[in-house]
Coordinates of C-alpha atoms and ligand atoms in Angstrom, one line a residue:
X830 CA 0.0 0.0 0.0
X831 CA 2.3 2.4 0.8
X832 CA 4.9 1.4 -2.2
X833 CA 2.0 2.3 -4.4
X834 CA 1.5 5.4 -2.7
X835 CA 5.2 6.2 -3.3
X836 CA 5.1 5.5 -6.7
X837 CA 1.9 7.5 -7.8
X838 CA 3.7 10.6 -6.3
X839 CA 7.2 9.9 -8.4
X840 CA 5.2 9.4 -11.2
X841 CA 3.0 12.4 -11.2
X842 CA 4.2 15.8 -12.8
X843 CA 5.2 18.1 -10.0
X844 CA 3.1 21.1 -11.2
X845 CA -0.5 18.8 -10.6
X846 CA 1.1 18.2 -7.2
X847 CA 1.9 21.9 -6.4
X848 CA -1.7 23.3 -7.5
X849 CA -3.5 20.2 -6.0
X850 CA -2.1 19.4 -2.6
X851 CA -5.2 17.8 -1.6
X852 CA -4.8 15.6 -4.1
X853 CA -1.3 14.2 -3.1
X854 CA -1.3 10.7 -1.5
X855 CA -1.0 11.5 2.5
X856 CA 2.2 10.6 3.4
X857 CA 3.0 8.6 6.4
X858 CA 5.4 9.9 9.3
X859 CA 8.7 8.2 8.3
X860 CA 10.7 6.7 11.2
X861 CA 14.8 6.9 9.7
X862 CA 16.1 9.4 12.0
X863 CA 14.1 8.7 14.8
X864 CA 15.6 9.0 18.6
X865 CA 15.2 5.3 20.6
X866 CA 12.6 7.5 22.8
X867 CA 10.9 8.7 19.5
X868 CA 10.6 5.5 18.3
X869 CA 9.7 3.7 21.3
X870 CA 6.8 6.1 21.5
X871 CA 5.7 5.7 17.8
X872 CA 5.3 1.9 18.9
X873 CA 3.2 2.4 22.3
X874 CA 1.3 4.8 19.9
X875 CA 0.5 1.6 17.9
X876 CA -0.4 -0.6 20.7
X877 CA 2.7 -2.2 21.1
X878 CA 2.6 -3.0 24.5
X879 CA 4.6 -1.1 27.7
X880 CA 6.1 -4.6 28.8
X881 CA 7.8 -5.3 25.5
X882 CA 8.2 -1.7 24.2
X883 CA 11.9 -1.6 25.3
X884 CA 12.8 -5.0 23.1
X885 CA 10.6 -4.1 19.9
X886 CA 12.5 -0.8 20.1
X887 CA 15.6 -2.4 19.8
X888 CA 14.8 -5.0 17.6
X889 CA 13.5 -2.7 15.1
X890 CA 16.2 0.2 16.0
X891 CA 18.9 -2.4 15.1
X892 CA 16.7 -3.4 10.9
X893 CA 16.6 0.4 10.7
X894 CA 19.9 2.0 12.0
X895 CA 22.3 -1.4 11.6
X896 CA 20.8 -3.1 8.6
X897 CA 19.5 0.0 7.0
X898 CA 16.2 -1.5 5.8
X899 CA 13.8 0.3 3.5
X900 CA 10.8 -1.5 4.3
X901 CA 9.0 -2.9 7.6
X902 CA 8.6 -6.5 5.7
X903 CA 12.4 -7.1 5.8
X904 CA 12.1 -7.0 10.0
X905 CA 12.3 -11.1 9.5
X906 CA 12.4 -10.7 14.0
X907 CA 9.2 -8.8 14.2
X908 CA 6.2 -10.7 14.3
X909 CA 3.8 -10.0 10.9
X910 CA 1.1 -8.4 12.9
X911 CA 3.1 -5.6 14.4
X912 CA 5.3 -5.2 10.7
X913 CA 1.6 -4.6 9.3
X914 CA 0.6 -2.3 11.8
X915 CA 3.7 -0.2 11.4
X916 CA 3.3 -0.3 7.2
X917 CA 0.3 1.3 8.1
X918 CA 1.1 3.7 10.2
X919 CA 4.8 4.7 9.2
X920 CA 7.2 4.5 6.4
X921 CA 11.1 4.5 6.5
X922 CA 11.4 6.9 3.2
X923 CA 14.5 8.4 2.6
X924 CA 14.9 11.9 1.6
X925 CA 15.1 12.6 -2.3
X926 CA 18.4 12.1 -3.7
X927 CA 18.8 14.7 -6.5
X928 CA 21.9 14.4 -8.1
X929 CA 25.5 13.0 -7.6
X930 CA 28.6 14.7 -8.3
X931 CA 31.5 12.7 -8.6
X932 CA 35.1 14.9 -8.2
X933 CA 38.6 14.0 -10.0
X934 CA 40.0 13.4 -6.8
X935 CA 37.1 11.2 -5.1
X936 CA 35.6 13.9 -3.7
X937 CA 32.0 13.3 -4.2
X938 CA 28.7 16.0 -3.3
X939 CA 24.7 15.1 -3.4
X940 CA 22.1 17.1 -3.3
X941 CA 19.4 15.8 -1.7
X942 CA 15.7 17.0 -1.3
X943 CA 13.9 16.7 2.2
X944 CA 10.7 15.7 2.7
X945 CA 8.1 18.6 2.1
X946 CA 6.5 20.3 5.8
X947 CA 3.9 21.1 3.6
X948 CA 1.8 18.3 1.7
X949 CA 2.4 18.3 -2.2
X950 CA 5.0 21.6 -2.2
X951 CA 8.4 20.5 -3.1
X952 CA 10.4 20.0 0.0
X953 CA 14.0 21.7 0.6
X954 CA 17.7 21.3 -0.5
X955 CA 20.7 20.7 1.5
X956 CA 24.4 19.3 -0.1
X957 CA 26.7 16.5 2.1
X958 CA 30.2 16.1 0.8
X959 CA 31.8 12.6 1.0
X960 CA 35.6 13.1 1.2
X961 CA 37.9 9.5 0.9
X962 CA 41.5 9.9 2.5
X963 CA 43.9 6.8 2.5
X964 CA 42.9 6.4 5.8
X965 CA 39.4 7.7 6.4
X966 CA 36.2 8.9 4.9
X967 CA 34.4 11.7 5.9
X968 CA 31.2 13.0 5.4
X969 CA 30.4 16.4 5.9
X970 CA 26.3 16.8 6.7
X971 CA 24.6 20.3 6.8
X972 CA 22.8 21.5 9.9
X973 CA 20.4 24.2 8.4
X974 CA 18.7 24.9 4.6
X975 CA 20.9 28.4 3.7
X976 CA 22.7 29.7 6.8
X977 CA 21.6 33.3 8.5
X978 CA 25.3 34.3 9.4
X979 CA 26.0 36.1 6.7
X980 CA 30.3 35.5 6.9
X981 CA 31.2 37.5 3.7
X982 CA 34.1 34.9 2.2
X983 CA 30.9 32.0 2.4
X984 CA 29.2 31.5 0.0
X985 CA 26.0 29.2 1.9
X986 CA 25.8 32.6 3.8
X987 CA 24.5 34.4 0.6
X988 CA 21.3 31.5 0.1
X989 CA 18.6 33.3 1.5
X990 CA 16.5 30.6 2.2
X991 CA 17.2 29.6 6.1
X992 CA 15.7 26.7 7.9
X993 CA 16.9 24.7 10.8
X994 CA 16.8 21.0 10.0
X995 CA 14.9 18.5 12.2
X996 CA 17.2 15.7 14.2
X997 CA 15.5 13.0 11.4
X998 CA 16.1 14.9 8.5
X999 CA 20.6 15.0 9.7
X1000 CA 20.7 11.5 10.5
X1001 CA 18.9 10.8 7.6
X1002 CA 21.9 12.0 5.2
X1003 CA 24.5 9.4 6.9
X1004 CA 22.0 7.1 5.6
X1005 CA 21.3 7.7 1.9
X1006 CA 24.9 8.4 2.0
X1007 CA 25.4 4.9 3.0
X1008 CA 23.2 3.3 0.6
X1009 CA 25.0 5.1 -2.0
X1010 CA 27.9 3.7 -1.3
X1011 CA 26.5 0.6 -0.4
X1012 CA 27.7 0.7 2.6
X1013 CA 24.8 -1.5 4.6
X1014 CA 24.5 -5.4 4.7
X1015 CA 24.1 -6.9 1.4
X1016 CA 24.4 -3.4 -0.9
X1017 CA 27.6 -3.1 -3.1
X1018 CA 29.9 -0.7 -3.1
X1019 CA 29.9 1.8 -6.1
X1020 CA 32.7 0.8 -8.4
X1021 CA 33.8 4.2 -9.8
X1022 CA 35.7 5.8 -7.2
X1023 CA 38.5 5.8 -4.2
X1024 CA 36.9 4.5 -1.4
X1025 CA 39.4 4.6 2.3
X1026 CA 41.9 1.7 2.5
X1027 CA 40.7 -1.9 3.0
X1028 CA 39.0 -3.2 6.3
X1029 CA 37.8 0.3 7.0
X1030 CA 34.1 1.6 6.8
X1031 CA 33.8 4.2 4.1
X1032 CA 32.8 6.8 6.6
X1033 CA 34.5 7.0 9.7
X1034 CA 34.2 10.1 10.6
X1035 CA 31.2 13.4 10.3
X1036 CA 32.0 16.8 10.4
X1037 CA 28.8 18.8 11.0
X1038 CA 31.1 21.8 8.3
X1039 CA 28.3 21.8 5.5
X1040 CA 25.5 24.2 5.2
X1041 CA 24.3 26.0 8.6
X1042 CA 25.4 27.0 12.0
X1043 CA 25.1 23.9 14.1
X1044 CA 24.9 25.9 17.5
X1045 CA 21.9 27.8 16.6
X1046 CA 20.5 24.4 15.9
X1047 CA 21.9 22.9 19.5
X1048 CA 18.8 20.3 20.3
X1049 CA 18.5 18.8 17.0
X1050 CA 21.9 18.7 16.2
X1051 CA 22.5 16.9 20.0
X1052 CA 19.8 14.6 19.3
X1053 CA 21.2 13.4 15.3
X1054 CA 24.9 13.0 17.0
X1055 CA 23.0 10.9 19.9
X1056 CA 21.5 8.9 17.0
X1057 CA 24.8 8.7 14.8
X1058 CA 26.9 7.4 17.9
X1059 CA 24.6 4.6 19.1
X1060 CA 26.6 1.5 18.9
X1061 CA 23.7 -0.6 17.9
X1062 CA 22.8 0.8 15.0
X1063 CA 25.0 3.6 12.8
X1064 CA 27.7 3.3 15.1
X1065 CA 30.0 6.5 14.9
X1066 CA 32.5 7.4 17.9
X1067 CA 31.7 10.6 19.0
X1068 CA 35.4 11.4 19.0
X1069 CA 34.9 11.2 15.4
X1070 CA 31.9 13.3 15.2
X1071 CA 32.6 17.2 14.7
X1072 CA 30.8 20.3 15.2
X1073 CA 32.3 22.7 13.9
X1074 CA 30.4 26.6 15.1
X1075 CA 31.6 30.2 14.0
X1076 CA 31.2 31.2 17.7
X1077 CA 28.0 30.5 19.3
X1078 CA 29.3 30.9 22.7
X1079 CA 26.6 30.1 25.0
X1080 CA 26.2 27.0 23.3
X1081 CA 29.2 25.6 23.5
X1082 CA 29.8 24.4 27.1
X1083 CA 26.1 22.3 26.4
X1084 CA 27.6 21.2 23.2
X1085 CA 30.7 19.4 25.0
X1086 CA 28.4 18.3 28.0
X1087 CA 25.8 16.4 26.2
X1088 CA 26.3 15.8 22.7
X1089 CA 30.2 14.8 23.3
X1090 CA 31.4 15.7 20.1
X1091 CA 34.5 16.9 19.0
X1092 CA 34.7 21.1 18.7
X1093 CA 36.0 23.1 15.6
X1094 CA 35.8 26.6 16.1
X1095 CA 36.1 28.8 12.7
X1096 CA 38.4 31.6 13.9
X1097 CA 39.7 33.3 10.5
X1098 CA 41.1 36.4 12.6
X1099 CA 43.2 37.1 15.7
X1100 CA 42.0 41.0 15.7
X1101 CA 37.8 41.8 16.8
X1102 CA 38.2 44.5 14.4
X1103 CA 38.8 42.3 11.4
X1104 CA 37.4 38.8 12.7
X1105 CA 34.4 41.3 13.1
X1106 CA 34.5 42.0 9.1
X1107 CA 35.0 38.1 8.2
X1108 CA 32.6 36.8 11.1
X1109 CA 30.1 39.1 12.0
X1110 CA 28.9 37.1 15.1
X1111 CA 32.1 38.1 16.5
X1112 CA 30.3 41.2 17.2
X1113 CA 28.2 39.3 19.8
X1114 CA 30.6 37.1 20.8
X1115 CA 34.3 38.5 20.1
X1116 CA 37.4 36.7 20.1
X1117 CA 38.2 36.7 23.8
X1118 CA 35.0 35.6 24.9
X1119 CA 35.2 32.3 22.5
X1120 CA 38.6 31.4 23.7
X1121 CA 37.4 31.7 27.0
X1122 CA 34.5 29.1 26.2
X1123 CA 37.1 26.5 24.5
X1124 CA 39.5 26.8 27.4
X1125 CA 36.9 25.5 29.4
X1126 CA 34.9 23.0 26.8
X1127 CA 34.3 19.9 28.5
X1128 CA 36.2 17.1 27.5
X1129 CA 39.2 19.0 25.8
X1130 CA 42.4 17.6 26.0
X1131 CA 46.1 17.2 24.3
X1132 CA 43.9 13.6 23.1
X1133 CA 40.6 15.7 22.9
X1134 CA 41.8 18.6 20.9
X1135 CA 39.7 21.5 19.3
X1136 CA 40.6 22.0 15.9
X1137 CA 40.8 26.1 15.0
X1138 CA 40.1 26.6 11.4
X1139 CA 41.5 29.6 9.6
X1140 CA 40.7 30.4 6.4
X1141 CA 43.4 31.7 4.5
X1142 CA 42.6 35.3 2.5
X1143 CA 45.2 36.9 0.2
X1144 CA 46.3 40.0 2.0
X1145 CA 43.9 39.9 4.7
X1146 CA 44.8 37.6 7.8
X1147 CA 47.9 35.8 6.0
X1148 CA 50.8 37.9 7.3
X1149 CA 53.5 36.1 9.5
X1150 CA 52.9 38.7 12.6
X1151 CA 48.7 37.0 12.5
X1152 CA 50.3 33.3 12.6
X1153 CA 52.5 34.7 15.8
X1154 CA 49.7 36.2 16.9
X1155 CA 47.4 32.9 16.3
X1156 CA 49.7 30.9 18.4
X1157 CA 50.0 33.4 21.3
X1158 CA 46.2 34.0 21.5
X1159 CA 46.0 29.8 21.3
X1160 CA 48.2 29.4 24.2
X1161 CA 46.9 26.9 27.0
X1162 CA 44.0 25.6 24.4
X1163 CA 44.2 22.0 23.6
X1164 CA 44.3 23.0 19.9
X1165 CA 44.9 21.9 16.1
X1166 CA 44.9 24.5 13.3
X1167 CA 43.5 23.8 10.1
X1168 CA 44.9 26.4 7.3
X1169 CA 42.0 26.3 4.4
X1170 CA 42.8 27.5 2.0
X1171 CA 40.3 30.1 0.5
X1172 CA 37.7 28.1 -2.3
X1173 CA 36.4 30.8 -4.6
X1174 CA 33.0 31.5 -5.6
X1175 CA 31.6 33.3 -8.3
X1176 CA 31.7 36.7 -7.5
X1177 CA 33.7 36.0 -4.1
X1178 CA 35.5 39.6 -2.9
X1179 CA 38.3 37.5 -1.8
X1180 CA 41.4 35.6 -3.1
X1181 CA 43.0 32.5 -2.1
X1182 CA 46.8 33.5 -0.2
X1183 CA 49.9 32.6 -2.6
X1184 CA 51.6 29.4 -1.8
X1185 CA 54.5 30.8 -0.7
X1186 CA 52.7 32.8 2.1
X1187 CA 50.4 29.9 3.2
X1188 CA 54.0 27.9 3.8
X1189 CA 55.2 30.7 5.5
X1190 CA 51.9 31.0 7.7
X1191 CA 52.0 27.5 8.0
X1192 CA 56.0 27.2 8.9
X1193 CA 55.2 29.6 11.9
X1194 CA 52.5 27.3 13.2
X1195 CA 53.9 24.5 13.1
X1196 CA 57.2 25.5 14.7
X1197 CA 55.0 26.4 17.8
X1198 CA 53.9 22.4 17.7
X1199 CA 50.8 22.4 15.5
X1200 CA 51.6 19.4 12.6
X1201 CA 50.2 19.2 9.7
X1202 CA 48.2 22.3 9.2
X1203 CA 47.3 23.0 5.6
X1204 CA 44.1 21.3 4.6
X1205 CA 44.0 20.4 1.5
X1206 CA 41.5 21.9 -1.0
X1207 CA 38.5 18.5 -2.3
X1208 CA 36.2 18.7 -4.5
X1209 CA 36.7 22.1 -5.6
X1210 CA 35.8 21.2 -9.2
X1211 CA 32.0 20.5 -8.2
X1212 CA 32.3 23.3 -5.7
X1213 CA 32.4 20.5 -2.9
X1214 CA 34.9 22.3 -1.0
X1215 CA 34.4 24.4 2.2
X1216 CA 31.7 27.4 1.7
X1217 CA 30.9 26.4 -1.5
X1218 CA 27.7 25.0 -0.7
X1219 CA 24.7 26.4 -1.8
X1220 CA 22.2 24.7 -4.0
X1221 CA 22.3 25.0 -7.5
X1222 CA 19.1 24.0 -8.1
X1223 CA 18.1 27.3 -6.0
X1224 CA 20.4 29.2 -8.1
X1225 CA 17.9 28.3 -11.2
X1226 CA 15.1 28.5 -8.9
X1227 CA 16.3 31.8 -7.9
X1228 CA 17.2 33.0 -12.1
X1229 CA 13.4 31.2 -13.1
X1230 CA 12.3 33.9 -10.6
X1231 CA 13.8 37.1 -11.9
X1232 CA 12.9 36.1 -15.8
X1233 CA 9.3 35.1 -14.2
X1234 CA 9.0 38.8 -12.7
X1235 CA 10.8 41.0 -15.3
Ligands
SAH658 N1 28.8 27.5 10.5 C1 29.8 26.6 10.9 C2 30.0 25.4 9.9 C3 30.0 25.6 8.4 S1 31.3 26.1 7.5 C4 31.1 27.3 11.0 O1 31.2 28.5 10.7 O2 32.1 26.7 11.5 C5 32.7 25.0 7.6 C6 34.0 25.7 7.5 O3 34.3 26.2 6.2 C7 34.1 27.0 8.4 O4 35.3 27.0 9.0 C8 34.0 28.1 7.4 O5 34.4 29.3 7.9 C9 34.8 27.5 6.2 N2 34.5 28.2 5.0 C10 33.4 28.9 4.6 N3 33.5 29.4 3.3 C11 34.8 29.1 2.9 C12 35.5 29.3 1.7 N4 35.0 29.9 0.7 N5 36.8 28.8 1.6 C13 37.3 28.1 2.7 N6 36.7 27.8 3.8 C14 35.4 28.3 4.0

């Protein structure tokens, strides 16, 4: 029943959908992404009973999260009266994948389309970025539709669309990302492309640096990495979970005390006057203050570092008395720095630093004890890399627009 229902709507041309919403086959609430509580209430909302709640939950927690299932008829555990009940009542769809990109160096960037809030409209975009290193994979997931911070070398910051995504709809990117690269019992693996050296999971690691500000979406982002880092189903350390914030300050402490991930912290500047310019929630929150909240993040430590990304702008924060000045103001801070260097974007009012001055930057750092610190650019042919984010499809959304009211 519900298959068909799913079908009829892929099948029928969007523009009958948008004018008739009434028309549209109700959807039913769709459990991927769903907290143990959640679920465990969505089966007592079913009659499941309060003495056996706690197995069914994870029983069917371990077919949705483990074995990444699509549909209830696979839980082969699950008696067939309570796997008809939940067909009737729930699905497990997926959001919308709408297009793969696949980079020259591995690097690879969907776009996928979330489940519309309103019945029949066409639901909203966000990118993840897979990125395969010899020894990981990381996926970078968004946090927000558009972003409302407005940092002026970003490009997701000029996407005026802004909406803070539900806990369901960021766990639910691990897992199409998984089923595209077949990376649940019994899928395959793609075969075009560099996936991390043998024995290891193609993602080990998320890094919450896509679209969005996590910190002004604290509880749902807390909820997804509680979801992500549940060993019986999707299984991710939290030491290799990221969140990386601009500087939401009075989030942070509640960040490291209950969703125990890993902090990055975009800094960008060592002066309030220019990190002010670059980041302008450093108005709210300047530079002091945030140090202040990552010398006492819970959980930091020489193993626990917080990584401090700094983006690196031709003739802006490159010069070596700013790296001096970087490790000074880092002192006493468990900390890695990550140099990025700057992506471009059309239009961008900024340029990448030369080599030679990143290597000079970088030199300075890392004779203060920082290794490694240059990150290097991925993806940046399918504008996969860092900032580049922003939907293309909204870019024609946003051109079918203008034409439409010139
Ligand atoms: N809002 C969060 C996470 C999203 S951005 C934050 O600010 O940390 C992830 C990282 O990419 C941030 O460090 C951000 O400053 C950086 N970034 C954004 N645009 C960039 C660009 N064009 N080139 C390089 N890094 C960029």
């Amino acid at each position: 029943m519900i298959k068909e229902a799913m079908i009829e709507t892929s099948i029928l041309p969007a523009p009958v959908l948008e004018q008739n919403p009434q028309d549209a086959p109700k959807a039913l609430p769709s459990l991927l992404g769903a907290t143990r509580e959640e679920l465990a209430a969505a089966l007592a909302a079913i009659g499941v009973p309060e003495r056996e709640l706690r197995m069914r939950t994870t029983q069917i927690w371990h077919w949705i999260y483990f074995h990444g299932i699509r549909s209830f008829d696979s839980m082969l555990n699950v008696g067939k009266n309570l796997r008809t009940a939940l067909a009737e009542h729930y699905s497990l769809e997926r959001p919308q994948v709408i297009s793969e990109q696949l980079s020259t160096d591995g690097t690879r960037k969907w776009l996928i389309r979330l489940a519309s809030e309103t019945e029949g409209a066409r639901g909203d975009e966000v990118e993840c970025v897979y990125i395969p290193e010899s020894d990981r994979g990381t996926l970078c997931i968004s946090s927000q539709v558009g972003c409302t911070l407005t940092c002026t070398f970003c490009h997701t910051g000029t996407q005026k669309l802004v909406r803070n995504l539900t806990a369901r709809e960021i766990v639910a990117q691990l897992v199409v990302v998984r089923e595209k690269l077949g990376d649940f019992p019994g899928l395959v693996p793609p075969k075009d492309g560099l996936l991390p050296g043998e024995g290891n999971r193609p993602i080990t690691n998320i890094v919450f640096m896509g679209m969005g500000e996590p910190l002004y979406n604290f509880d749902n982002v807390r909820k997804a990495v509680g979801v992500l880092s549940d060993g019986e189903g999707l299984s991710l350390s939290r030491r290799r979970i990221t969140v990386s914030t601009a500087g939401v300050v009075p989030q942070m402490e509640a960040l490291g005390r209950e969703a125990g991930s890993m902090l990055a912290v975009s800094l960008h500047a060592v002066r309030d006057e220019l990190r002010d310019r670059l980041v302008p929630l450093n108005r709210k929150y300047p530079i002091k203050e945030l140090l202040d909240a990552c010398r006492s993040y819970p959980g930091a430590t020489n193993a626990r570092r917080i990584t401090f990304e700094y983006v690196m702008l031709k003739g802006i924060n490159d010069s070596p008395a700013e790296a001096r000045e970087l490790v000074r103001l880092l002192k006493g801070i468990p900390a890695k720095i990550n140099l990025i260097p700057f992506n471009p974007w059309p239009g961008a009012p900024y340029e990448c630093s030369d080599w030679d001055t990143i290597e000079r930057f970088s030199t300075i750092v890392f004779n203060a004890g920082y290794a490694s610190p240059v990150r290097t650019p991925r993806g940046r042919d399918i504008l996969a890399a860092c900032g580049q984010l922003k939907s293309e499809t909204e870019k024609l959304r946003a051109r079918a627009r203008l034409i439409a009211e010139s």
